Coordinates of C-alpha atoms in Angstrom, one line a residue:
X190 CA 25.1 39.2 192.4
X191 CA 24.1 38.2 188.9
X192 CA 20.4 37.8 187.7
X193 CA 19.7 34.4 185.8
X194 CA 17.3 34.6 182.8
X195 CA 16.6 31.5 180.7
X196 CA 14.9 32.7 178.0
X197 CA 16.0 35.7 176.3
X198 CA 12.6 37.1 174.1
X199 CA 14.2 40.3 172.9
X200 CA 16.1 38.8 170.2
X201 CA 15.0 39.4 166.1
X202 CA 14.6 35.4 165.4
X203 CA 14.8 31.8 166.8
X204 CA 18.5 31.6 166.3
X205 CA 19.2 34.9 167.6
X206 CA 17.5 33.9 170.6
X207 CA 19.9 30.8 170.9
X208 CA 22.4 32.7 170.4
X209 CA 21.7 35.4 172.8
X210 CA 20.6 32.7 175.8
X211 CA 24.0 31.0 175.0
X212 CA 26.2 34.0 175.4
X213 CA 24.0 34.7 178.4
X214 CA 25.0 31.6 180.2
X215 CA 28.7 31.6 179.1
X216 CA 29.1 35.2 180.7
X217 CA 27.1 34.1 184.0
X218 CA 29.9 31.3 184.1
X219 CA 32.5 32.9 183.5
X220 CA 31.2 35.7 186.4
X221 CA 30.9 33.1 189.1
X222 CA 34.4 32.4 187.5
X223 CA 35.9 35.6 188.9
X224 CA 36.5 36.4 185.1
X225 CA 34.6 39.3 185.0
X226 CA 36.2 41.0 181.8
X227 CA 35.7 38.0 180.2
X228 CA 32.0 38.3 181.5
X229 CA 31.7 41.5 180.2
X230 CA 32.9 40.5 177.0
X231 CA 30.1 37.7 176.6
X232 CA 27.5 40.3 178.0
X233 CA 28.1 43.0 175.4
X234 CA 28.2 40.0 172.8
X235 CA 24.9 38.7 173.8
X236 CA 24.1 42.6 173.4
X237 CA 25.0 43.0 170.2
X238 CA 22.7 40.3 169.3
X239 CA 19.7 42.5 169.5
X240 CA 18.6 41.8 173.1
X241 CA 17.0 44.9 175.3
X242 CA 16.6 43.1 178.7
X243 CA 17.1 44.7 182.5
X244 CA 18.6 41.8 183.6
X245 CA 21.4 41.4 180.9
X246 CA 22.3 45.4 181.4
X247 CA 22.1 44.6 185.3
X248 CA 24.4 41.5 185.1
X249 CA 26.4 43.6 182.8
X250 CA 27.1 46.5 185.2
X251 CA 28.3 44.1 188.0
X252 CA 31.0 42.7 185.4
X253 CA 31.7 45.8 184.5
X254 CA 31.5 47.5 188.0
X255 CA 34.0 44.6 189.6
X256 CA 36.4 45.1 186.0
X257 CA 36.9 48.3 186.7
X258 CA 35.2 49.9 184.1
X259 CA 33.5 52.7 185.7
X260 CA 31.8 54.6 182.6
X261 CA 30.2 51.2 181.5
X262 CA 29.0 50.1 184.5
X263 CA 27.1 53.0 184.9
X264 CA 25.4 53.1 181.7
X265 CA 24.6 49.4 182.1
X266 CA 22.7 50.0 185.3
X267 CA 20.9 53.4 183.4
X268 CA 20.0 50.9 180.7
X269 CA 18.9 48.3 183.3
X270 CA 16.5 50.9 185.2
X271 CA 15.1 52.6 182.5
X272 CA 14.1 49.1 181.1
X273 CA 13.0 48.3 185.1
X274 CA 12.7 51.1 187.0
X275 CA 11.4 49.7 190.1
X276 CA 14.9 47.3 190.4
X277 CA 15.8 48.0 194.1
X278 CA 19.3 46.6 193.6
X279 CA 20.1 48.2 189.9
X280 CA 19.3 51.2 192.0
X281 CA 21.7 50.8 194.7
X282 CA 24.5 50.0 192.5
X283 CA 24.5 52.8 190.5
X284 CA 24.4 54.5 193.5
X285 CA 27.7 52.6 194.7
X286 CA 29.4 53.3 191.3
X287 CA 28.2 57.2 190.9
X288 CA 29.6 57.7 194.2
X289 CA 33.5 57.0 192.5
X290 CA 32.6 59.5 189.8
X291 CA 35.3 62.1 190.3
X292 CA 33.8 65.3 188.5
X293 CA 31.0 66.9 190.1
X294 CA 29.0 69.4 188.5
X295 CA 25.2 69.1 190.6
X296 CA 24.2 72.8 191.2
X297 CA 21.8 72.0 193.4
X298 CA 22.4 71.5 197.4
X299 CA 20.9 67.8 198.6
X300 CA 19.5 67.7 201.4
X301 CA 17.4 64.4 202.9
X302 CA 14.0 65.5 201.5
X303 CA 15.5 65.8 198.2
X304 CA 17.1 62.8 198.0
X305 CA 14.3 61.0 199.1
X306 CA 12.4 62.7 196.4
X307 CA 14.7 62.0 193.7
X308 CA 14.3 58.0 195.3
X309 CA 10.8 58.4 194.3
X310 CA 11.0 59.9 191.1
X311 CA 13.5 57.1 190.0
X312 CA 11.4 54.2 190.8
X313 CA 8.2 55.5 189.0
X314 CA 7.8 54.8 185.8
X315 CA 6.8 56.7 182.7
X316 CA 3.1 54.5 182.7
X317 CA 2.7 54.2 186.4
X318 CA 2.3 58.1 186.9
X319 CA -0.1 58.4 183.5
X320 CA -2.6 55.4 185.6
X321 CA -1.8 57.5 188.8
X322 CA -3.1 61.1 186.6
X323 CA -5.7 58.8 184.9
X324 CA -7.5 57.4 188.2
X325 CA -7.3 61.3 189.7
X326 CA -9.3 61.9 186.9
X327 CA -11.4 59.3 187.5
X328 CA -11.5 60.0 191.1
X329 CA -12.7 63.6 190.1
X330 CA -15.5 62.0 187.9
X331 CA -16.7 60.5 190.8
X332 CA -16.8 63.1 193.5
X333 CA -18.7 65.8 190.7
X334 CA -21.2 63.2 190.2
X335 CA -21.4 62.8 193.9
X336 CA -21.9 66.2 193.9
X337 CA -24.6 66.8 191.9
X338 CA -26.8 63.8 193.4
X339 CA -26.1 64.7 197.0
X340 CA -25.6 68.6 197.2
X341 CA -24.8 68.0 201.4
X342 CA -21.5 66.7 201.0
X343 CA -20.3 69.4 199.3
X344 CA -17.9 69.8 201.6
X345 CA -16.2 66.6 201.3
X346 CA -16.4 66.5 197.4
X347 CA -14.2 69.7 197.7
X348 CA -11.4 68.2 199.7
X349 CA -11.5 64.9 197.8
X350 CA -11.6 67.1 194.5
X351 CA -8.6 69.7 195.4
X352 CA -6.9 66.4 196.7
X353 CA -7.4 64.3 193.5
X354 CA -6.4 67.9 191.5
X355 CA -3.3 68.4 193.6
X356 CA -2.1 64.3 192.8
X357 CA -3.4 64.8 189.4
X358 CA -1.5 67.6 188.3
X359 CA 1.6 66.0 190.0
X360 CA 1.7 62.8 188.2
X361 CA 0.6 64.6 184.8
X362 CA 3.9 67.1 185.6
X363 CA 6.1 64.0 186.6
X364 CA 4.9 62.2 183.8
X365 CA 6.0 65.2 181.3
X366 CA 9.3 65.0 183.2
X367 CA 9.9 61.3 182.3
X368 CA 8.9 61.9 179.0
X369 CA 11.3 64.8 178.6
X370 CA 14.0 62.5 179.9
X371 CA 13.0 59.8 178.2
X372 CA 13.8 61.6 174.4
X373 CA 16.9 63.5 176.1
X374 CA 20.4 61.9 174.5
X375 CA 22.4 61.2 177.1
X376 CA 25.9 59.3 177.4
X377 CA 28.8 58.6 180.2
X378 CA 32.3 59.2 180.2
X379 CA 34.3 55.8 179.3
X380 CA 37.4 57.5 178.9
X381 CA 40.0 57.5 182.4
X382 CA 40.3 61.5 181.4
X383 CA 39.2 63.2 178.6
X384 CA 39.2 66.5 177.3
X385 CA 36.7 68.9 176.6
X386 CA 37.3 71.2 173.5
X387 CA 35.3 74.6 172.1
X388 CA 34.9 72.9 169.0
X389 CA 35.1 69.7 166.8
X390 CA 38.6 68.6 166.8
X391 CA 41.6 68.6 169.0
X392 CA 43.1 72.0 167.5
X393 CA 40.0 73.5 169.7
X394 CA 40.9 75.2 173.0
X395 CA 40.4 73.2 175.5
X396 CA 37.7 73.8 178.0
X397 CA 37.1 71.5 180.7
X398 CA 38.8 67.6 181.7
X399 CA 36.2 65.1 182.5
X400 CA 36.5 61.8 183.8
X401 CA 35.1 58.2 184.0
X402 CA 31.7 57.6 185.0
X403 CA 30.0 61.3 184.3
X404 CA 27.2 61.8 182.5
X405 CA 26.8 64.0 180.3
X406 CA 24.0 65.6 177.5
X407 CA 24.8 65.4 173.5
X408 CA 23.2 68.1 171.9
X409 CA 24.2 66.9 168.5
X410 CA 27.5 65.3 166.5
X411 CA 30.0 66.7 163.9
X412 CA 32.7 65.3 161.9
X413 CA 33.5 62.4 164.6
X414 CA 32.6 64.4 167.8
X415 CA 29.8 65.2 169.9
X416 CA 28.6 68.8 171.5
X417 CA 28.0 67.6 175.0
X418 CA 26.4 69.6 177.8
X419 CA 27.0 69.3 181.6
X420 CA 24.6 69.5 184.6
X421 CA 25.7 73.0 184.7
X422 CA 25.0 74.0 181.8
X423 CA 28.5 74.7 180.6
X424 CA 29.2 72.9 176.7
X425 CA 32.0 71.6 174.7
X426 CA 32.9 68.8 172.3
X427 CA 34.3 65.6 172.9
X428 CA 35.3 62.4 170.1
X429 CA 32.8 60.2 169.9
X430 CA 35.1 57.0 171.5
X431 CA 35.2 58.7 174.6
X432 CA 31.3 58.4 175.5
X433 CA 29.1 56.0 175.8
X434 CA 25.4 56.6 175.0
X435 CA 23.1 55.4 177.8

């Protein structure tokens, strides 16, 4: 399913805005089409024009998703949801397209609960939690004044207040999470396999083989290549042509 936008406001000027809109449209024909690498194509063009928009990346990912271009359709729906994170279906279909990701690296054992956590935590945004920390805050305003002009419901201005601290602290933590993640570089695999060398060019030992689709963290780039790190912690360098920064 594609997402129709008529006016494209990202764009630098009034003609780049034309521009964009008309590449838009062509690529949204050209998807209903069945010509989805030639929808991709159109999408990335109307891209390059300057345009930051959830529902080009989105429109973008399906292209890319039903072109078989795993790495790219992933970073098109990261792009879309960090632009939009509340989008219920850029959220399902990176979901569908992270579950062909071959390499798997998670440390951590998923269970229900933390899935449904991490559900959560990837539909609130960066400014939702700061107005959920800010009206704990407000909320604790409230109860100390209610405490001061009516001493006998001291008991309840202590459960309100340890409830209001409890939320409060977890949005302001949350909050630093998304921020944290929000200045971490990160890119996807586009290569079909790649490898991973100990240093900055091919003469390296290799140290891993990752595929399409995973993400990965850059740590910094040399001489054509970037130091990547994996979910594990474990590092190495890979050419720059082979990711794709989300």
């Amino acid at each position: 399913m594609i997402t129709w936008l008529f006016v494209l406001v990202a764009a630098s000027s009034a003609t780049a805005a034309q521009d964009a809109t008309r590449l838009f449209n062509e690529a949204n024909a050209l998807y209903r089409e069945g010509d989805y690498a030639g929808a991709v194509e159109k999408y990335r063009q109307c891209e390059a024009t300057g345009v930051l928009n959830a529902s080009l990346f989105y429109n973008l990912g399906n292209a890319a998703y039903k072109s078989n271009q795993l790495g790219l359709a992933i970073v098109a729906f990261e792009r879309s949801l960090r632009l939009r994170p509340g989008d219920v279906d850029a959220r399902a279909n990176l979901a569908l397209a992270n579950a062909r990701i071959v390499d798997r690296f998670d440390p951590k054992m998923e269970n229900v609960l933390t899935r449904a956590a991490g559900v959560v935590y990837g539909a609130l945004g960066a400014g939702s939690l700061a107005v959920a920390a800010s009206l704990c805050l407000f909320g604790l305003s409230l109860l100390g004044g209610l405490w001061l002009l009516q001493p006998e419901r001291k008991a309840v201005c202590l459960a309100g207040g340890l409830l209001f601290l409890v939320m409060g602290g977890g949005s302001l933590g949350l909050f630093a999470m998304k921020m944290e993640e929000h200045h971490r570089e990160e890119a996807v695999i586009v290569s079909q396999a790649i490898d991973g060398r100990s240093g900055p060019g091919n003469e390296f030992l290799k140290v891993f083989t990752l595929h399409e689709g995973t993400k990965v963290t850059i740590d910094r780039f040399e001489s054509g290549w970037f130091q990547i790190r994996l979910v594990n912690g474990i590092a190495g360098w890979l050419p720059r042509d082979a990711v794709l920064r989300i």
